[in-house]
Amino acid sequence: MSELDRPEAQARDPFAAAARPFALAAMIALAFMVLITTAAVFARWIFKQEIFGVVDMMELALAFSVFLALPGVFLRDEQVTVDLVDSLGSSKLTFALRIFAYLLGLGFIALTLSQMITPALEKLNSSETTMTLQIPRYWHWLPLLVGFACSALAILAVGLRAWRRGHRARHRAKTSLD
């Protein structure tokens, strides 16, 4: 077990600590989705009655669970990676490719976020709501904007940490076998 894999080292990692609120928010939204789905199934089965607005609640909770989890994934540096170059290339090549990947990811997230602002503002200024519960549609944009903005900051922070550590600190991807 490497030094960074130890629980006490993870507890001291400020990025892991910063990722926890995002994970908690996503877990709460996911737990809500499971509970409301279970309640809806049982209500239909036992009482032959639907729960009003389940679809509206589910689509909002889904947006919160997915997009609020995203910054935590970047902060823990646990996005899906392929370690082909790590085993074949030098540490300098691996380092350069990781920095390039951080820059590419940051560019993609920033571009996507910039394209979200106009439609989000349009929803804020419109009176469009969900069909059954009349939830204003701008609430659906809130987790997207927050998630992408925090993801951009997370990628920047993790990339800067990797840059400061340099090419000698090899990245070790976590696998299901660890």
Short mmCIF file of N, CA and C in Angstrom, two decimals:
data_model
loop_
_atom_site.label_atom_id
_atom_site.label_comp_id
_atom_site.label_asym_id
_atom_site.label_seq_id
_atom_site.Cartn_x
_atom_site.Cartn_y
_atom_site.Cartn_z
N MET A 1 0.85 -1.17 0.00
CA MET A 1 0.00 0.00 0.00
C MET A 1 0.90 1.24 0.00
N SER A 2 0.66 2.13 -0.96
CA SER A 2 1.49 3.33 -1.03
C SER A 2 1.08 4.31 0.07
N GLU A 3 1.91 5.32 0.25
CA GLU A 3 1.67 6.32 1.30
C GLU A 3 0.33 7.03 1.10
N LEU A 4 -0.02 7.34 -0.16
CA LEU A 4 -1.26 8.07 -0.42
C LEU A 4 -2.51 7.21 -0.28
N ASP A 5 -2.34 5.87 -0.29
CA ASP A 5 -3.49 4.99 -0.16
C ASP A 5 -3.89 4.78 1.30
N ARG A 6 -3.07 5.18 2.23
CA ARG A 6 -3.38 4.97 3.64
C ARG A 6 -4.50 5.91 4.08
N PRO A 7 -5.42 5.43 4.92
CA PRO A 7 -6.54 6.28 5.37
C PRO A 7 -6.10 7.57 6.04
N GLU A 8 -5.03 7.53 6.82
CA GLU A 8 -4.59 8.76 7.50
C GLU A 8 -4.06 9.78 6.50
N ALA A 9 -3.45 9.32 5.41
CA ALA A 9 -2.97 10.25 4.38
C ALA A 9 -4.15 10.85 3.62
N GLN A 10 -5.17 10.04 3.37
CA GLN A 10 -6.36 10.55 2.69
C GLN A 10 -7.09 11.56 3.56
N ALA A 11 -7.08 11.36 4.87
CA ALA A 11 -7.74 12.29 5.77
C ALA A 11 -7.04 13.64 5.77
N ARG A 12 -5.73 13.69 5.53
CA ARG A 12 -4.98 14.94 5.50
C ARG A 12 -5.03 15.63 4.14
N ASP A 13 -5.47 14.95 3.12
CA ASP A 13 -5.50 15.51 1.77
C ASP A 13 -6.62 16.56 1.67
N PRO A 14 -6.28 17.82 1.44
CA PRO A 14 -7.32 18.85 1.37
C PRO A 14 -8.26 18.66 0.18
N PHE A 15 -7.78 18.04 -0.89
CA PHE A 15 -8.65 17.81 -2.04
C PHE A 15 -9.69 16.75 -1.73
N ALA A 16 -9.29 15.71 -1.00
CA ALA A 16 -10.26 14.69 -0.59
C ALA A 16 -11.31 15.30 0.34
N ALA A 17 -10.86 16.18 1.23
CA ALA A 17 -11.81 16.85 2.13
C ALA A 17 -12.75 17.76 1.35
N ALA A 18 -12.24 18.45 0.34
CA ALA A 18 -13.08 19.32 -0.48
C ALA A 18 -14.07 18.53 -1.33
N ALA A 19 -13.74 17.27 -1.63
CA ALA A 19 -14.63 16.43 -2.45
C ALA A 19 -15.81 15.89 -1.65
N ARG A 20 -15.67 15.80 -0.35
CA ARG A 20 -16.72 15.19 0.48
C ARG A 20 -18.08 15.87 0.38
N PRO A 21 -18.18 17.21 0.43
CA PRO A 21 -19.52 17.82 0.32
C PRO A 21 -20.20 17.51 -1.02
N PHE A 22 -19.42 17.43 -2.09
CA PHE A 22 -20.01 17.10 -3.38
C PHE A 22 -20.53 15.67 -3.38
N ALA A 23 -19.76 14.76 -2.80
CA ALA A 23 -20.20 13.37 -2.71
C ALA A 23 -21.45 13.25 -1.83
N LEU A 24 -21.48 13.98 -0.74
CA LEU A 24 -22.63 13.95 0.16
C LEU A 24 -23.88 14.47 -0.53
N ALA A 25 -23.76 15.58 -1.25
CA ALA A 25 -24.91 16.14 -1.97
C ALA A 25 -25.42 15.15 -3.02
N ALA A 26 -24.50 14.53 -3.74
CA ALA A 26 -24.89 13.55 -4.76
C ALA A 26 -25.54 12.33 -4.12
N MET A 27 -25.00 11.89 -2.96
CA MET A 27 -25.58 10.72 -2.28
C MET A 27 -26.99 11.03 -1.78
N ILE A 28 -27.20 12.23 -1.27
CA ILE A 28 -28.54 12.60 -0.80
C ILE A 28 -29.53 12.60 -1.96
N ALA A 29 -29.13 13.17 -3.09
CA ALA A 29 -30.01 13.19 -4.26
C ALA A 29 -30.28 11.78 -4.75
N LEU A 30 -29.26 10.94 -4.76
CA LEU A 30 -29.43 9.55 -5.20
C LEU A 30 -30.32 8.77 -4.25
N ALA A 31 -30.12 8.96 -2.95
CA ALA A 31 -30.97 8.29 -1.96
C ALA A 31 -32.43 8.73 -2.11
N PHE A 32 -32.63 10.02 -2.37
CA PHE A 32 -33.98 10.52 -2.60
C PHE A 32 -34.60 9.84 -3.81
N MET A 33 -33.82 9.69 -4.89
CA MET A 33 -34.33 9.04 -6.09
C MET A 33 -34.73 7.59 -5.81
N VAL A 34 -33.92 6.89 -5.05
CA VAL A 34 -34.23 5.50 -4.72
C VAL A 34 -35.50 5.43 -3.87
N LEU A 35 -35.58 6.29 -2.87
CA LEU A 35 -36.74 6.27 -1.97
C LEU A 35 -38.03 6.66 -2.68
N ILE A 36 -37.99 7.69 -3.50
CA ILE A 36 -39.22 8.13 -4.18
C ILE A 36 -39.66 7.11 -5.23
N THR A 37 -38.69 6.45 -5.88
CA THR A 37 -39.04 5.40 -6.83
C THR A 37 -39.67 4.21 -6.11
N THR A 38 -39.08 3.81 -4.99
CA THR A 38 -39.63 2.70 -4.21
C THR A 38 -41.01 3.04 -3.70
N ALA A 39 -41.18 4.26 -3.19
CA ALA A 39 -42.50 4.67 -2.70
C ALA A 39 -43.52 4.70 -3.83
N ALA A 40 -43.12 5.15 -5.00
CA ALA A 40 -44.05 5.20 -6.14
C ALA A 40 -44.47 3.81 -6.58
N VAL A 41 -43.52 2.88 -6.58
CA VAL A 41 -43.85 1.50 -6.98
C VAL A 41 -44.81 0.88 -5.97
N PHE A 42 -44.51 1.05 -4.67
CA PHE A 42 -45.39 0.48 -3.65
C PHE A 42 -46.75 1.16 -3.63
N ALA A 43 -46.81 2.45 -3.84
CA ALA A 43 -48.09 3.15 -3.87
C ALA A 43 -48.94 2.66 -5.02
N ARG A 44 -48.32 2.43 -6.15
CA ARG A 44 -49.09 1.92 -7.29
C ARG A 44 -49.51 0.47 -7.07
N TRP A 45 -48.65 -0.32 -6.44
CA TRP A 45 -48.93 -1.73 -6.23
C TRP A 45 -49.97 -1.94 -5.12
N ILE A 46 -49.78 -1.28 -3.99
CA ILE A 46 -50.66 -1.51 -2.84
C ILE A 46 -51.95 -0.70 -2.92
N PHE A 47 -51.82 0.58 -3.22
CA PHE A 47 -52.98 1.47 -3.18
C PHE A 47 -53.57 1.76 -4.54
N LYS A 48 -52.94 1.24 -5.60
CA LYS A 48 -53.37 1.52 -6.97
C LYS A 48 -53.45 3.03 -7.22
N GLN A 49 -52.48 3.75 -6.66
CA GLN A 49 -52.45 5.20 -6.73
C GLN A 49 -51.03 5.67 -7.07
N GLU A 50 -50.93 6.65 -7.93
CA GLU A 50 -49.62 7.21 -8.27
C GLU A 50 -49.28 8.33 -7.30
N ILE A 51 -47.99 8.55 -7.12
CA ILE A 51 -47.52 9.70 -6.35
C ILE A 51 -47.39 10.86 -7.33
N PHE A 52 -48.04 11.93 -7.03
CA PHE A 52 -48.09 13.09 -7.91
C PHE A 52 -46.70 13.75 -8.03
N GLY A 53 -46.22 13.93 -9.25
CA GLY A 53 -45.00 14.67 -9.49
C GLY A 53 -43.71 13.89 -9.38
N VAL A 54 -43.77 12.57 -9.40
CA VAL A 54 -42.56 11.76 -9.27
C VAL A 54 -41.58 12.05 -10.40
N VAL A 55 -42.06 12.17 -11.60
CA VAL A 55 -41.17 12.41 -12.74
C VAL A 55 -40.45 13.74 -12.57
N ASP A 56 -41.16 14.78 -12.15
CA ASP A 56 -40.53 16.08 -11.93
C ASP A 56 -39.46 16.00 -10.86
N MET A 57 -39.77 15.32 -9.78
CA MET A 57 -38.79 15.19 -8.69
C MET A 57 -37.58 14.37 -9.13
N MET A 58 -37.82 13.32 -9.91
CA MET A 58 -36.73 12.46 -10.36
C MET A 58 -35.77 13.19 -11.30
N GLU A 59 -36.31 13.94 -12.25
CA GLU A 59 -35.40 14.61 -13.19
C GLU A 59 -34.58 15.70 -12.50
N LEU A 60 -35.14 16.37 -11.50
CA LEU A 60 -34.38 17.36 -10.76
C LEU A 60 -33.32 16.69 -9.87
N ALA A 61 -33.70 15.61 -9.21
CA ALA A 61 -32.75 14.88 -8.36
C ALA A 61 -31.63 14.26 -9.20
N LEU A 62 -31.96 13.81 -10.40
CA LEU A 62 -30.93 13.25 -11.28
C LEU A 62 -29.90 14.30 -11.66
N ALA A 63 -30.36 15.50 -11.98
CA ALA A 63 -29.43 16.58 -12.31
C ALA A 63 -28.52 16.89 -11.12
N PHE A 64 -29.09 16.93 -9.92
CA PHE A 64 -28.28 17.19 -8.73
C PHE A 64 -27.29 16.06 -8.47
N SER A 65 -27.73 14.81 -8.61
CA SER A 65 -26.82 13.70 -8.29
C SER A 65 -25.66 13.61 -9.27
N VAL A 66 -25.91 13.81 -10.54
CA VAL A 66 -24.84 13.68 -11.54
C VAL A 66 -23.88 14.86 -11.51
N PHE A 67 -24.43 16.06 -11.58
CA PHE A 67 -23.56 17.22 -11.77
C PHE A 67 -22.91 17.72 -10.49
N LEU A 68 -23.47 17.38 -9.34
CA LEU A 68 -22.79 17.75 -8.10
C LEU A 68 -21.72 16.72 -7.72
N ALA A 69 -21.79 15.53 -8.27
CA ALA A 69 -20.75 14.53 -8.02
C ALA A 69 -19.50 14.80 -8.87
N LEU A 70 -19.68 15.46 -9.99
CA LEU A 70 -18.59 15.67 -10.94
C LEU A 70 -17.36 16.37 -10.34
N PRO A 71 -17.50 17.48 -9.61
CA PRO A 71 -16.29 18.11 -9.05
C PRO A 71 -15.53 17.20 -8.08
N GLY A 72 -16.26 16.39 -7.33
CA GLY A 72 -15.61 15.47 -6.39
C GLY A 72 -14.76 14.43 -7.11
N VAL A 73 -15.23 13.99 -8.26
CA VAL A 73 -14.46 13.02 -9.05
C VAL A 73 -13.14 13.65 -9.48
N PHE A 74 -13.19 14.89 -9.93
CA PHE A 74 -11.97 15.57 -10.36
C PHE A 74 -11.06 15.87 -9.16
N LEU A 75 -11.64 16.27 -8.03
CA LEU A 75 -10.81 16.57 -6.85
C LEU A 75 -10.07 15.34 -6.34
N ARG A 76 -10.71 14.18 -6.42
CA ARG A 76 -10.06 12.94 -5.98
C ARG A 76 -9.20 12.34 -7.10
N ASP A 77 -9.23 12.97 -8.29
CA ASP A 77 -8.47 12.49 -9.44
C ASP A 77 -8.83 11.05 -9.76
N GLU A 78 -10.13 10.75 -9.73
CA GLU A 78 -10.61 9.39 -9.93
C GLU A 78 -11.42 9.22 -11.21
N GLN A 79 -11.24 10.11 -12.17
CA GLN A 79 -11.92 9.93 -13.43
C GLN A 79 -11.37 8.70 -14.14
N VAL A 80 -12.10 8.20 -15.10
CA VAL A 80 -11.69 7.01 -15.83
C VAL A 80 -10.44 7.34 -16.64
N THR A 81 -9.41 6.51 -16.47
CA THR A 81 -8.17 6.70 -17.21
C THR A 81 -7.70 5.38 -17.79
N VAL A 82 -6.86 5.48 -18.80
CA VAL A 82 -6.23 4.31 -19.39
C VAL A 82 -4.73 4.49 -19.17
N ASP A 83 -4.09 3.52 -18.52
CA ASP A 83 -2.70 3.64 -18.13
C ASP A 83 -1.74 2.98 -19.13
N LEU A 84 -2.06 2.99 -20.38
CA LEU A 84 -1.22 2.37 -21.38
C LEU A 84 0.13 3.06 -21.46
N VAL A 85 0.14 4.37 -21.48
CA VAL A 85 1.39 5.12 -21.62
C VAL A 85 2.21 5.03 -20.34
N ASP A 86 1.54 4.93 -19.18
CA ASP A 86 2.27 4.86 -17.91
C ASP A 86 3.25 3.69 -17.88
N SER A 87 2.83 2.58 -18.43
CA SER A 87 3.70 1.40 -18.38
C SER A 87 4.69 1.36 -19.54
N LEU A 88 4.40 2.06 -20.63
CA LEU A 88 5.27 2.00 -21.80
C LEU A 88 6.22 3.20 -21.92
N GLY A 89 5.77 4.36 -21.46
CA GLY A 89 6.55 5.57 -21.66
C GLY A 89 7.35 5.95 -20.43
N SER A 90 8.15 6.97 -20.61
CA SER A 90 8.95 7.48 -19.51
C SER A 90 8.08 8.31 -18.58
N SER A 91 8.63 8.61 -17.40
CA SER A 91 7.87 9.41 -16.45
C SER A 91 7.67 10.83 -16.98
N LYS A 92 8.62 11.33 -17.76
CA LYS A 92 8.47 12.68 -18.34
C LYS A 92 7.36 12.70 -19.37
N LEU A 93 7.26 11.66 -20.19
CA LEU A 93 6.18 11.58 -21.17
C LEU A 93 4.83 11.48 -20.47
N THR A 94 4.76 10.62 -19.47
CA THR A 94 3.52 10.46 -18.72
C THR A 94 3.12 11.78 -18.08
N PHE A 95 4.06 12.48 -17.49
CA PHE A 95 3.81 13.77 -16.87
C PHE A 95 3.27 14.77 -17.89
N ALA A 96 3.92 14.85 -19.04
CA ALA A 96 3.50 15.79 -20.08
C ALA A 96 2.09 15.46 -20.57
N LEU A 97 1.79 14.19 -20.74
CA LEU A 97 0.45 13.80 -21.19
C LEU A 97 -0.62 14.08 -20.13
N ARG A 98 -0.26 13.89 -18.86
CA ARG A 98 -1.21 14.21 -17.78
C ARG A 98 -1.51 15.71 -17.73
N ILE A 99 -0.48 16.53 -17.86
CA ILE A 99 -0.68 17.99 -17.86
C ILE A 99 -1.52 18.38 -19.08
N PHE A 100 -1.23 17.78 -20.23
CA PHE A 100 -2.04 18.05 -21.43
C PHE A 100 -3.49 17.64 -21.20
N ALA A 101 -3.70 16.51 -20.57
CA ALA A 101 -5.06 16.05 -20.30
C ALA A 101 -5.79 17.01 -19.35
N TYR A 102 -5.09 17.51 -18.33
CA TYR A 102 -5.71 18.49 -17.43
C TYR A 102 -6.09 19.75 -18.21
N LEU A 103 -5.20 20.23 -19.07
CA LEU A 103 -5.50 21.42 -19.86
C LEU A 103 -6.66 21.18 -20.82
N LEU A 104 -6.67 20.02 -21.45
CA LEU A 104 -7.76 19.67 -22.35
C LEU A 104 -9.09 19.57 -21.60
N GLY A 105 -9.07 18.92 -20.44
CA GLY A 105 -10.28 18.80 -19.63
C GLY A 105 -10.77 20.15 -19.16
N LEU A 106 -9.85 21.00 -18.73
CA LEU A 106 -10.22 22.34 -18.29
C LEU A 106 -10.82 23.14 -19.44
N GLY A 107 -10.22 23.04 -20.60
CA GLY A 107 -10.76 23.73 -21.78
C GLY A 107 -12.14 23.24 -22.14
N PHE A 108 -12.35 21.93 -22.10
CA PHE A 108 -13.66 21.37 -22.42
C PHE A 108 -14.71 21.82 -21.42
N ILE A 109 -14.39 21.74 -20.13
CA ILE A 109 -15.35 22.14 -19.10
C ILE A 109 -15.66 23.63 -19.21
N ALA A 110 -14.62 24.46 -19.43
CA ALA A 110 -14.83 25.91 -19.56
C ALA A 110 -15.68 26.23 -20.78
N LEU A 111 -15.41 25.59 -21.90
CA LEU A 111 -16.20 25.82 -23.12
C LEU A 111 -17.65 25.40 -22.91
N THR A 112 -17.85 24.24 -22.31
CA THR A 112 -19.20 23.76 -22.06
C THR A 112 -19.94 24.71 -21.11
N LEU A 113 -19.26 25.14 -20.05
CA LEU A 113 -19.86 26.07 -19.10
C LEU A 113 -20.23 27.38 -19.78
N SER A 114 -19.37 27.88 -20.65
CA SER A 114 -19.68 29.14 -21.33
C SER A 114 -20.90 29.01 -22.23
N GLN A 115 -21.13 27.82 -22.78
CA GLN A 115 -22.29 27.61 -23.63
C GLN A 115 -23.58 27.38 -22.82
N MET A 116 -23.44 27.12 -21.53
CA MET A 116 -24.61 26.89 -20.67
C MET A 116 -25.20 28.18 -20.13
N ILE A 117 -24.41 29.23 -20.08
CA ILE A 117 -24.84 30.44 -19.38
C ILE A 117 -26.05 31.08 -20.06
N THR A 118 -26.03 31.22 -21.36
CA THR A 118 -27.15 31.85 -22.06
C THR A 118 -28.46 31.08 -21.88
N PRO A 119 -28.49 29.76 -22.12
CA PRO A 119 -29.76 29.05 -21.90
C PRO A 119 -30.21 29.08 -20.44
N ALA A 120 -29.26 29.06 -19.51
CA ALA A 120 -29.63 29.12 -18.09
C ALA A 120 -30.28 30.46 -17.76
N LEU A 121 -29.71 31.53 -18.29
CA LEU A 121 -30.30 32.85 -18.06
C LEU A 121 -31.66 32.98 -18.73
N GLU A 122 -31.82 32.35 -19.88
CA GLU A 122 -33.14 32.35 -20.54
C GLU A 122 -34.18 31.66 -19.67
N LYS A 123 -33.80 30.55 -19.05
CA LYS A 123 -34.73 29.84 -18.16
C LYS A 123 -35.03 30.67 -16.92
N LEU A 124 -34.04 31.39 -16.42
CA LEU A 124 -34.24 32.24 -15.25
C LEU A 124 -35.25 33.35 -15.55
N ASN A 125 -35.20 33.88 -16.76
CA ASN A 125 -36.09 34.97 -17.14
C ASN A 125 -37.41 34.51 -17.73
N SER A 126 -37.57 33.21 -17.91
CA SER A 126 -38.83 32.70 -18.47
C SER A 126 -39.71 32.19 -17.34
N SER A 127 -40.91 31.89 -17.69
CA SER A 127 -41.85 31.36 -16.69
C SER A 127 -42.07 29.87 -16.90
N GLU A 128 -41.17 29.21 -17.62
CA GLU A 128 -41.33 27.79 -17.90
C GLU A 128 -41.15 26.97 -16.61
N THR A 129 -42.08 26.04 -16.42
CA THR A 129 -42.05 25.19 -15.24
C THR A 129 -42.27 23.73 -15.66
N THR A 130 -42.05 22.83 -14.71
CA THR A 130 -42.35 21.42 -14.98
C THR A 130 -43.86 21.24 -15.04
N MET A 131 -44.27 20.14 -15.64
CA MET A 131 -45.68 19.96 -15.93
C MET A 131 -46.53 19.76 -14.67
N THR A 132 -46.11 18.92 -13.78
CA THR A 132 -46.99 18.58 -12.66
C THR A 132 -46.76 19.40 -11.41
N LEU A 133 -45.52 19.58 -11.00
CA LEU A 133 -45.24 20.29 -9.75
C LEU A 133 -44.96 21.78 -9.95
N GLN A 134 -44.91 22.21 -11.19
CA GLN A 134 -44.65 23.62 -11.51
C GLN A 134 -43.32 24.12 -10.94
N ILE A 135 -42.30 23.25 -10.94
CA ILE A 135 -40.96 23.64 -10.50
C ILE A 135 -40.35 24.50 -11.61
N PRO A 136 -39.88 25.70 -11.29
CA PRO A 136 -39.27 26.53 -12.33
C PRO A 136 -38.08 25.80 -12.95
N ARG A 137 -37.99 25.87 -14.28
CA ARG A 137 -36.96 25.14 -15.01
C ARG A 137 -35.54 25.61 -14.70
N TYR A 138 -35.39 26.84 -14.19
CA TYR A 138 -34.03 27.27 -13.86
C TYR A 138 -33.42 26.46 -12.74
N TRP A 139 -34.23 25.79 -11.92
CA TRP A 139 -33.69 24.93 -10.87
C TRP A 139 -32.93 23.74 -11.46
N HIS A 140 -33.30 23.35 -12.67
CA HIS A 140 -32.59 22.25 -13.33
C HIS A 140 -31.21 22.70 -13.81
N TRP A 141 -31.05 23.99 -14.04
CA TRP A 141 -29.78 24.52 -14.51
C TRP A 141 -28.81 24.78 -13.37
N LEU A 142 -29.32 24.95 -12.18
CA LEU A 142 -28.46 25.26 -11.03
C LEU A 142 -27.39 24.19 -10.79
N PRO A 143 -27.73 22.89 -10.70
CA PRO A 143 -26.67 21.90 -10.47
C PRO A 143 -25.70 21.80 -11.65
N LEU A 144 -26.16 22.04 -12.86
CA LEU A 144 -25.26 22.00 -14.01
C LEU A 144 -24.22 23.11 -13.91
N LEU A 145 -24.67 24.33 -13.65
CA LEU A 145 -23.75 25.47 -13.58
C LEU A 145 -22.79 25.33 -12.40
N VAL A 146 -23.32 24.98 -11.24
CA VAL A 146 -22.47 24.82 -10.05
C VAL A 146 -21.49 23.66 -10.27
N GLY A 147 -22.00 22.55 -10.78
CA GLY A 147 -21.14 21.38 -11.00
C GLY A 147 -20.03 21.64 -11.99
N PHE A 148 -20.34 22.30 -13.10
CA PHE A 148 -19.31 22.57 -14.10
C PHE A 148 -18.33 23.64 -13.62
N ALA A 149 -18.82 24.68 -12.94
CA ALA A 149 -17.91 25.71 -12.42
C ALA A 149 -16.96 25.12 -11.38
N CYS A 150 -17.50 24.33 -10.48
CA CYS A 150 -16.64 23.70 -9.46
C CYS A 150 -15.72 22.66 -10.08
N SER A 151 -16.16 22.00 -11.14
CA SER A 151 -15.30 21.04 -11.84
C SER A 151 -14.12 21.75 -12.49
N ALA A 152 -14.36 22.91 -13.07
CA ALA A 152 -13.27 23.67 -13.67
C ALA A 152 -12.24 24.05 -12.60
N LEU A 153 -12.72 24.50 -11.46
CA LEU A 153 -11.80 24.85 -10.36
C LEU A 153 -11.06 23.62 -9.85
N ALA A 154 -11.76 22.48 -9.80
CA ALA A 154 -11.13 21.25 -9.33
C ALA A 154 -10.04 20.78 -10.28
N ILE A 155 -10.31 20.82 -11.58
CA ILE A 155 -9.30 20.41 -12.56
C ILE A 155 -8.10 21.34 -12.48
N LEU A 156 -8.36 22.63 -12.33
CA LEU A 156 -7.27 23.58 -12.21
C LEU A 156 -6.42 23.29 -10.97
N ALA A 157 -7.07 23.04 -9.84
CA ALA A 157 -6.34 22.77 -8.60
C ALA A 157 -5.54 21.47 -8.68
N VAL A 158 -6.15 20.41 -9.20
CA VAL A 158 -5.46 19.12 -9.30
C VAL A 158 -4.33 19.21 -10.31
N GLY A 159 -4.55 19.92 -11.42
CA GLY A 159 -3.49 20.10 -12.41
C GLY A 159 -2.32 20.90 -11.87
N LEU A 160 -2.61 21.95 -11.10
CA LEU A 160 -1.53 22.73 -10.49
C LEU A 160 -0.76 21.90 -9.47
N ARG A 161 -1.47 21.07 -8.72
CA ARG A 161 -0.77 20.20 -7.76
C ARG A 161 0.15 19.22 -8.51
N ALA A 162 -0.34 18.66 -9.60
CA ALA A 162 0.49 17.74 -10.40
C ALA A 162 1.69 18.48 -10.98
N TRP A 163 1.48 19.71 -11.42
CA TRP A 163 2.58 20.51 -11.98
C TRP A 163 3.65 20.77 -10.92
N ARG A 164 3.21 21.13 -9.71
CA ARG A 164 4.17 21.42 -8.62
C ARG A 164 4.95 20.17 -8.23
N ARG A 165 4.29 19.03 -8.24
CA ARG A 165 4.98 17.79 -7.86
C ARG A 165 5.97 17.35 -8.92
N GLY A 166 5.70 17.69 -10.17
CA GLY A 166 6.62 17.38 -11.26
C GLY A 166 6.50 15.95 -11.76
N HIS A 167 7.37 15.61 -12.67
CA HIS A 167 7.31 14.30 -13.33
C HIS A 167 7.84 13.17 -12.46
N ARG A 168 8.53 13.47 -11.39
CA ARG A 168 9.07 12.39 -10.54
C ARG A 168 7.99 11.71 -9.71
N ALA A 169 6.91 12.42 -9.43
CA ALA A 169 5.80 11.83 -8.68
C ALA A 169 4.90 11.12 -9.67
N ARG A 170 5.08 9.84 -9.77
CA ARG A 170 4.30 9.06 -10.74
C ARG A 170 2.86 8.92 -10.28
N HIS A 171 1.97 9.04 -11.23
CA HIS A 171 0.55 8.84 -10.95
C HIS A 171 0.28 7.34 -10.88
N ARG A 172 -0.42 6.93 -9.86
CA ARG A 172 -0.78 5.53 -9.75
C ARG A 172 -2.29 5.44 -9.80
N ALA A 173 -2.80 4.89 -10.87
CA ALA A 173 -4.25 4.77 -11.03
C ALA A 173 -4.79 3.72 -10.06
N LYS A 174 -5.96 3.99 -9.54
CA LYS A 174 -6.61 3.03 -8.65
C LYS A 174 -7.39 2.05 -9.52
N THR A 175 -7.30 0.79 -9.19
CA THR A 175 -8.06 -0.22 -9.91
C THR A 175 -8.95 -0.94 -8.93
N SER A 176 -9.81 -1.75 -9.46
CA SER A 176 -10.70 -2.52 -8.59
C SER A 176 -9.92 -3.58 -7.81
N LEU A 177 -8.68 -3.83 -8.21
CA LEU A 177 -7.87 -4.83 -7.52
C LEU A 177 -7.11 -4.25 -6.33
N ASP A 178 -7.07 -2.91 -6.21
CA ASP A 178 -6.36 -2.25 -5.10
C ASP A 178 -7.11 -2.40 -3.81
#
